[in-house]
Coordinates of C-alpha atoms in Angstrom, one line a residue:
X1 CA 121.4 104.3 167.7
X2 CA 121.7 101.1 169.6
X3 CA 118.8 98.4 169.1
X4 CA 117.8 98.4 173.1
X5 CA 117.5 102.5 172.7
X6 CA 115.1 101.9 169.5
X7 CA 113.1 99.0 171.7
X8 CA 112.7 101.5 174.7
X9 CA 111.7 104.8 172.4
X10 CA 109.0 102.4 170.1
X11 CA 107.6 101.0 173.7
X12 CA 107.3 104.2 175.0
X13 CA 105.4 105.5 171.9
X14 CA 102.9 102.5 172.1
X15 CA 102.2 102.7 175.8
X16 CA 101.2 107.1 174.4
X17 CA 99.1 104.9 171.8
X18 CA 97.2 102.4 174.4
X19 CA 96.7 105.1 176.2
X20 CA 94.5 106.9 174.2
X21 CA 93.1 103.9 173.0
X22 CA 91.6 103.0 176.5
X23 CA 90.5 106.4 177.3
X24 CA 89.3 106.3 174.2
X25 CA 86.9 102.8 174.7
X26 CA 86.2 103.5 178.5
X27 CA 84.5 107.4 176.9
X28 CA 82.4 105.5 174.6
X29 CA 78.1 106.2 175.5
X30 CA 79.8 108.9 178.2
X31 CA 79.2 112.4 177.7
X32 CA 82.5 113.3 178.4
X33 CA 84.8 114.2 175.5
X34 CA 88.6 113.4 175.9
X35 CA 89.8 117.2 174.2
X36 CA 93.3 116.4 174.9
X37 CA 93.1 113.4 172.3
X38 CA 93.8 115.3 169.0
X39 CA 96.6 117.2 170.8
X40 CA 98.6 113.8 172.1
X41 CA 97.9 112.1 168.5
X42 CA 100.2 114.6 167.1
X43 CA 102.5 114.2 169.6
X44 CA 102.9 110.8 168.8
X45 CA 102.7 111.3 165.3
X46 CA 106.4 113.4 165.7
X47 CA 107.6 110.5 167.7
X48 CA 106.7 107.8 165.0
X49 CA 108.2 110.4 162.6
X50 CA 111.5 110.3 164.5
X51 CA 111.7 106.3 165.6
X52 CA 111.5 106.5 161.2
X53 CA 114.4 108.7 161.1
X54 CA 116.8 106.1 163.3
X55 CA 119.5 104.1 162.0
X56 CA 120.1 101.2 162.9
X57 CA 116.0 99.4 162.3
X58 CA 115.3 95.9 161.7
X59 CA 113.2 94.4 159.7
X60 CA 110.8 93.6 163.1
X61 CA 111.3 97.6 164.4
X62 CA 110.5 99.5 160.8
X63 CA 107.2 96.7 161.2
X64 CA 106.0 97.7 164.3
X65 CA 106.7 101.2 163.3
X66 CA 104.0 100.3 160.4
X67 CA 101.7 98.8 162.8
X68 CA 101.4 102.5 164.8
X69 CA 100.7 104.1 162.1
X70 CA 98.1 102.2 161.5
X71 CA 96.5 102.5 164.8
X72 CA 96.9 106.1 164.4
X73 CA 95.0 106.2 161.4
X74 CA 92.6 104.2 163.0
X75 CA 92.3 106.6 165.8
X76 CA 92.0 109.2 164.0
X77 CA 89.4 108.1 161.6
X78 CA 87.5 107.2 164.8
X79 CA 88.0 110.7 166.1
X80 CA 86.7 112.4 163.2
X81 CA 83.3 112.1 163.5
X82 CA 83.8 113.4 167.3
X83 CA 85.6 116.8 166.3
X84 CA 82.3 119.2 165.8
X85 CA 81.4 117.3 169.2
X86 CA 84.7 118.0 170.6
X87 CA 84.1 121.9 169.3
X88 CA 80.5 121.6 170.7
X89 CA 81.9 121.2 174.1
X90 CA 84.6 123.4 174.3
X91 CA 82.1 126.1 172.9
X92 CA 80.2 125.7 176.4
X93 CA 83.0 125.3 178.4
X94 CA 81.9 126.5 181.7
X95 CA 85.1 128.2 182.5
X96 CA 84.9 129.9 178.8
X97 CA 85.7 133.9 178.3
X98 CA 82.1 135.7 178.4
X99 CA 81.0 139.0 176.4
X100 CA 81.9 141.0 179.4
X101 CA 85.7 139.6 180.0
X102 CA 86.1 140.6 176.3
X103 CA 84.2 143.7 177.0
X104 CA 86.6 144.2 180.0
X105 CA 90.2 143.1 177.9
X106 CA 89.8 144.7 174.6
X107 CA 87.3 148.1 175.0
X108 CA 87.8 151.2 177.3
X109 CA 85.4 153.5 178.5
X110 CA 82.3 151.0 179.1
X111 CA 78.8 152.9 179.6
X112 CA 76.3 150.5 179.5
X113 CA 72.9 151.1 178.1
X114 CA 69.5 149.8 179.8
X115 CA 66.0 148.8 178.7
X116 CA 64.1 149.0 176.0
X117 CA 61.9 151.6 176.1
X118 CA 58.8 149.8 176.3
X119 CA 58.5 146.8 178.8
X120 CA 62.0 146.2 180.7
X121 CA 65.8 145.6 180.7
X122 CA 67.2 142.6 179.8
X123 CA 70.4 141.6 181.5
X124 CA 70.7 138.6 179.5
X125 CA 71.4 141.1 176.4
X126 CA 74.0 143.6 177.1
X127 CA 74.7 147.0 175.2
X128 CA 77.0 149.8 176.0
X129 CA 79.0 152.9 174.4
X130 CA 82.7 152.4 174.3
X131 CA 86.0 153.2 172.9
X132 CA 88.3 151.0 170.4
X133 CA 91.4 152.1 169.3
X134 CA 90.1 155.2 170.9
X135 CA 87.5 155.2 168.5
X136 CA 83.7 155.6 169.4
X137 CA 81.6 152.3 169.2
X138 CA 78.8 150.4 170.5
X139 CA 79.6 147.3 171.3
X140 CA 76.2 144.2 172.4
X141 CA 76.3 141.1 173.2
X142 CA 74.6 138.2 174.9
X143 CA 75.5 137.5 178.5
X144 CA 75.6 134.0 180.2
X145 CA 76.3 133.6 184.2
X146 CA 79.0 131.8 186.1
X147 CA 77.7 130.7 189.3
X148 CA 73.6 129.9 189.6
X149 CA 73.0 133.4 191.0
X150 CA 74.1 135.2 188.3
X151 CA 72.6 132.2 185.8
X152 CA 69.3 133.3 187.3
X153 CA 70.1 136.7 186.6
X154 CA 70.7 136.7 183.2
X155 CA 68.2 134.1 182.2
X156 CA 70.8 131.8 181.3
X157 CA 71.7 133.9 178.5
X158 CA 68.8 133.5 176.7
X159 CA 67.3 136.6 175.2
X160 CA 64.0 138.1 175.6
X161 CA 61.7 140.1 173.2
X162 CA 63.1 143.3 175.5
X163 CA 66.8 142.1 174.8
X164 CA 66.5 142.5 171.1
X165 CA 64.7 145.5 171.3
X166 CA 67.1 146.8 173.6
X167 CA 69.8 145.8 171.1
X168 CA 68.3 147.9 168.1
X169 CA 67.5 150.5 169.9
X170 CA 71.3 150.9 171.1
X171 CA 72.0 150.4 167.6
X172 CA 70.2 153.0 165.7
X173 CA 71.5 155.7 168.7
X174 CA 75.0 154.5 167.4
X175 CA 74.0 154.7 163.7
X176 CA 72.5 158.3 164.4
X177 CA 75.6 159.2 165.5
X178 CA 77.8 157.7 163.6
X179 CA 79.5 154.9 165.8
X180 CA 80.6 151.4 164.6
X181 CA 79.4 148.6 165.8
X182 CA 80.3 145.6 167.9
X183 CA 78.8 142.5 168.1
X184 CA 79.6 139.3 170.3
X185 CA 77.4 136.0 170.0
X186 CA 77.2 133.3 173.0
X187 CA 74.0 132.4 172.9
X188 CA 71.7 128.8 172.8
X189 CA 69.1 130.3 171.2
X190 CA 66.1 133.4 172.2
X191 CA 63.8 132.7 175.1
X192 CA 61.2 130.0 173.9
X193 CA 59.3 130.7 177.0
X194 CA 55.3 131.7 177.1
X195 CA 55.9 135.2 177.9
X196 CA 58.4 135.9 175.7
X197 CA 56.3 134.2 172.9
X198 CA 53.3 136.5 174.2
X199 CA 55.7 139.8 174.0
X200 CA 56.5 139.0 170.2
X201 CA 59.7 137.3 170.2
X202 CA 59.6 136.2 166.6
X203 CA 58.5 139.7 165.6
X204 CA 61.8 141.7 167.3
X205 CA 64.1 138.9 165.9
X206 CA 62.9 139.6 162.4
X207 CA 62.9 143.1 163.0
X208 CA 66.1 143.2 164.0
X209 CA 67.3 141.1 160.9
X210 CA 65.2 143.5 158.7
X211 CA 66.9 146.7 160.5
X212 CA 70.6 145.1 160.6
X213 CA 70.4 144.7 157.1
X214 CA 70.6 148.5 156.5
X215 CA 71.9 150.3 159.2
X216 CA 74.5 153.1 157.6
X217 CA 77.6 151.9 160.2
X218 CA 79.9 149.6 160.0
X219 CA 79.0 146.6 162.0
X220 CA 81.5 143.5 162.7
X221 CA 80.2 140.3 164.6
X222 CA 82.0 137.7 166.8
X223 CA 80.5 134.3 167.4
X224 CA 82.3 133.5 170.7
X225 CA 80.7 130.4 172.3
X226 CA 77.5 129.1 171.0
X227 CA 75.7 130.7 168.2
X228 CA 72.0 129.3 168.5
X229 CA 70.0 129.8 165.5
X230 CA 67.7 132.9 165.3
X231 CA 68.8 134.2 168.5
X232 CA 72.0 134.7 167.4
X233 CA 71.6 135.4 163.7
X234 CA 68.9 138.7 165.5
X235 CA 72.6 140.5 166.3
X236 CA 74.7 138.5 163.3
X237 CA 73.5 140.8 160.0
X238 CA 77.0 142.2 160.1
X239 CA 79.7 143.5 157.5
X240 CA 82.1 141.0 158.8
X241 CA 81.3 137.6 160.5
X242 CA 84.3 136.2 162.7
X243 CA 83.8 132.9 165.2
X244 CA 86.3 131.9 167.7
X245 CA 88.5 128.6 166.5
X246 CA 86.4 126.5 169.0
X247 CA 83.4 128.3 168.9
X248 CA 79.8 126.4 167.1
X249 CA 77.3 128.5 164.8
X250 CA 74.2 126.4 163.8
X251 CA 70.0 126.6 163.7
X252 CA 69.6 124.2 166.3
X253 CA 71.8 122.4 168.9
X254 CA 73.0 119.1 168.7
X255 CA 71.1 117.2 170.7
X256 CA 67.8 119.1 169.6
X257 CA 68.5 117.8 165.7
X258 CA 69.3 114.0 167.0
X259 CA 65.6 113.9 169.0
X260 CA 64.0 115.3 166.1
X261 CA 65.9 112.9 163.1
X262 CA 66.4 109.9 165.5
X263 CA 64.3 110.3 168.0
X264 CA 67.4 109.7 170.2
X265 CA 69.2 112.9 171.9
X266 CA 72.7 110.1 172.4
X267 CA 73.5 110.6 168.6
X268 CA 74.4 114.4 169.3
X269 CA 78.1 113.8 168.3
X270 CA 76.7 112.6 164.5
X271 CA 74.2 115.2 164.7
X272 CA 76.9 117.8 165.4
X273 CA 79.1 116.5 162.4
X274 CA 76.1 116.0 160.2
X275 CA 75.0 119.9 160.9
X276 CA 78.3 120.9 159.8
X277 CA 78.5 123.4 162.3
X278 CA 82.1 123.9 163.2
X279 CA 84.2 127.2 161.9
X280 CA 86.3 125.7 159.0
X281 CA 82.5 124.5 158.2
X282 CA 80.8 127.7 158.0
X283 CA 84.2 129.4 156.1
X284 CA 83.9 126.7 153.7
X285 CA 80.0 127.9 153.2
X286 CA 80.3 130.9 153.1
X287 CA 78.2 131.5 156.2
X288 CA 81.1 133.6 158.4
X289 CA 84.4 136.0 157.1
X290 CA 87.4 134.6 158.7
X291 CA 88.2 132.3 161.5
X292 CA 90.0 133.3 165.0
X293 CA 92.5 131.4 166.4
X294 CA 92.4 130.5 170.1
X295 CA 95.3 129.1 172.6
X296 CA 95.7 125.6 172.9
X297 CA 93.0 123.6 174.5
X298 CA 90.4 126.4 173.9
X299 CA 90.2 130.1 175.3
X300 CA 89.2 129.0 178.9
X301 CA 93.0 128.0 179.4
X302 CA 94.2 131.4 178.8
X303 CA 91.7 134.0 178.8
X304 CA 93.8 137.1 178.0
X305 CA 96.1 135.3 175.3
X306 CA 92.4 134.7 173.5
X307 CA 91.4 138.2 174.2
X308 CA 94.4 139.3 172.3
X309 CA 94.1 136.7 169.6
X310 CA 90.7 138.4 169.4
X311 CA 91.3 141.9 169.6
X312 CA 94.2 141.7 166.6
X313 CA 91.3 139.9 164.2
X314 CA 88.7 142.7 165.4
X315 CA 91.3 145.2 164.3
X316 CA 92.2 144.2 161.3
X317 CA 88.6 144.0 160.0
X318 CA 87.5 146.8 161.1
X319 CA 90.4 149.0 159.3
X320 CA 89.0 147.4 156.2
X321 CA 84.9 148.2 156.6
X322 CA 85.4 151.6 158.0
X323 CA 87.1 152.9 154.8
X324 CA 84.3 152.1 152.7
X325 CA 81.5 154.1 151.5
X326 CA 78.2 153.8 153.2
X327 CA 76.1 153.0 150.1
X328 CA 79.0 150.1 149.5
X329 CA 79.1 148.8 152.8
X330 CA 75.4 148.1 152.7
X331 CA 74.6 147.0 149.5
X332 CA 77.4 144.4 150.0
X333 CA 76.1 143.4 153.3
X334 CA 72.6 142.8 152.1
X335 CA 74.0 140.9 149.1
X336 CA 76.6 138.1 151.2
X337 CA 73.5 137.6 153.2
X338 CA 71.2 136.7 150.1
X339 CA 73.7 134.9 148.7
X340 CA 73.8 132.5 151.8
X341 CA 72.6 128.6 151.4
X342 CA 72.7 129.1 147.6
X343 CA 73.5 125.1 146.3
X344 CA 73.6 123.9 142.9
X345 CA 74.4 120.2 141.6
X346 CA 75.4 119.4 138.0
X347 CA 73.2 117.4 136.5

């Protein structure tokens, strides 16, 4: 290739460079996260790779070709510390699929189930009878709004004492007869609001744990957006455990962990990594099953595609934990739950 050809490709792959650089500076102390940053590194990454694979390169070219790399190492060692912030973000992407798109793209034959039999409904839970596969389920989950209206509505997705009450009672009518179970998590955490504190709150989350832990159906779980401590985990104690690529899983939120350690909410993006709340996170720890992939850019860009992605994961577990024998399924459910946060050190 011709020396002027090489000049113009390596200029065009440092102007990509300074480009993320400056958005990169001019974010910094913003709450904004630049998403598309990882995505454009590896794009220039393959560009670098093929200004290497040129003939033709002098001495000067092969050393600026050295010199991007190491800005992209530099970016991305910069970046790294962002990435559970980056997930954090995209988890509560406005735009983001909710239980009831999923509900919607991958079940048939809705019938949704109301109130808890002793103070009220709770539309920021959500339970129903449907089909998968053709098969009989129930399928619950937590329910956020899109415009303030429906916000108000469902309590901004945040649980009350009712909601998890609702929950197991929808769930022991699908163990009496017989009927999996399916579980979707996008929630920042239960109600911490007086009167759900006065209605028990911490007594139906535990009682829900307790009952989880031995219901005789199979039960799969699907952290889609947020998963907020024990409001989430109160529909979690599942034979399988899956979270969305993008999705966060963690006992408190970001920012609440930075006010509490550093008494300084801005130091959410190293209270994010420190929590070690991402999905490859939690695989590592043992905390969820398996991992589902999204499209690129999150599952806000392409709803369906995700739904999809999501439904092929849900079916493949569940041909697994519907074969085994009851006893089985829930003596090895109790024990990957005891086993959880278990940490030894040599000595």
């Amino acid at each position: 290739m011709k020396t002027a050809d090489i000049g113009a490709a390596l200029a065009g792959t440092q102007f990509l460079i300074s480009m993320v650089e400056t958005r990169l500076k001019a974010r910094n102390g913003d709450s904004a996260t630049d998403v598309t940053a990882p995505r454009e590194l590896e794009k220039i990454e393959g560009q670098i790779g093929r200004l290497e694979s040129l003939d033709g390169q002098t001495d000067e070219v092969r050393q600026e070709i050295e010199d991007l790399k190491v800005r992209v190492e530099a970016l991305r060692k910069d970046m790294s510390h962002r990435e559970a912030w980056i997930k954090t973000e995209l988890a509560r992407h406005p735009q983001r699929p909710y239980f009831l798109d999923y509900v919607e793209k991958i079940f048939t034959d809705w019938s949704e189930i109301h109130g808890d039999r002793r103070f009220a409904d709770d539309p920021a839970m959500v339970c129903g009878m449907a089909r998968f596969h053709g098969e009989e389920v129930l399928v619950l989950g937590t329910q956020k709004g899109r415009d303030m209206k429906q916000k108000v509505h469902r309590n901004f997705g945040l649980p009350n004492p009712e909601g998890y009450r609702k929950a197991l009672r929808a769930m022991q009518i699908a163990e009496k007869f017989s009927r999996p179970i399916f579980t979707f998590v996008d929630v920042t955490g239960a109600n911490p609001g007086l009167g759900a504190e006065e209605r028990g709150q911490a007594e139906a989350i535990a009682l829900n744990l307790r009952e989880m832990a031995r219901l005789q159906v199979p039960i799969i779980t699907t952290i889609t957006g947020e998963g907020g401590s024990g409001g989430a985990l109160a529909i979690a104690v599942s034979d399988r455990v899956l979270m969305m690529e993008n999705a966060i899983y963690s006992v408190i939120s970001p920012e609440g962990c930075a006010s509490i350690m550093w008494r300084d909410s801005s130091k959410k993006e190293l209270a994010a990594e420190a929590l070690r709340i991402t999905a490859p996170d939690l695989k590592e720890l043992g905390c969820i099953d398996a991992i589902v992939a999204e499209p690129d850019g999150g599952a806000h860009t392409d709803p369906d595609a995700a739904a999809k992605l999501l439904f092929t994961a849900l079916e493949h577990h569940f041909s697994e934990v519907k074969s085994l024998p009851v006893k089985e399924l829930v003596a090895s459910r109790y024990d990957k739950f005891r086993k959880m946060a278990q940490f030894f050190t040599e000595a």
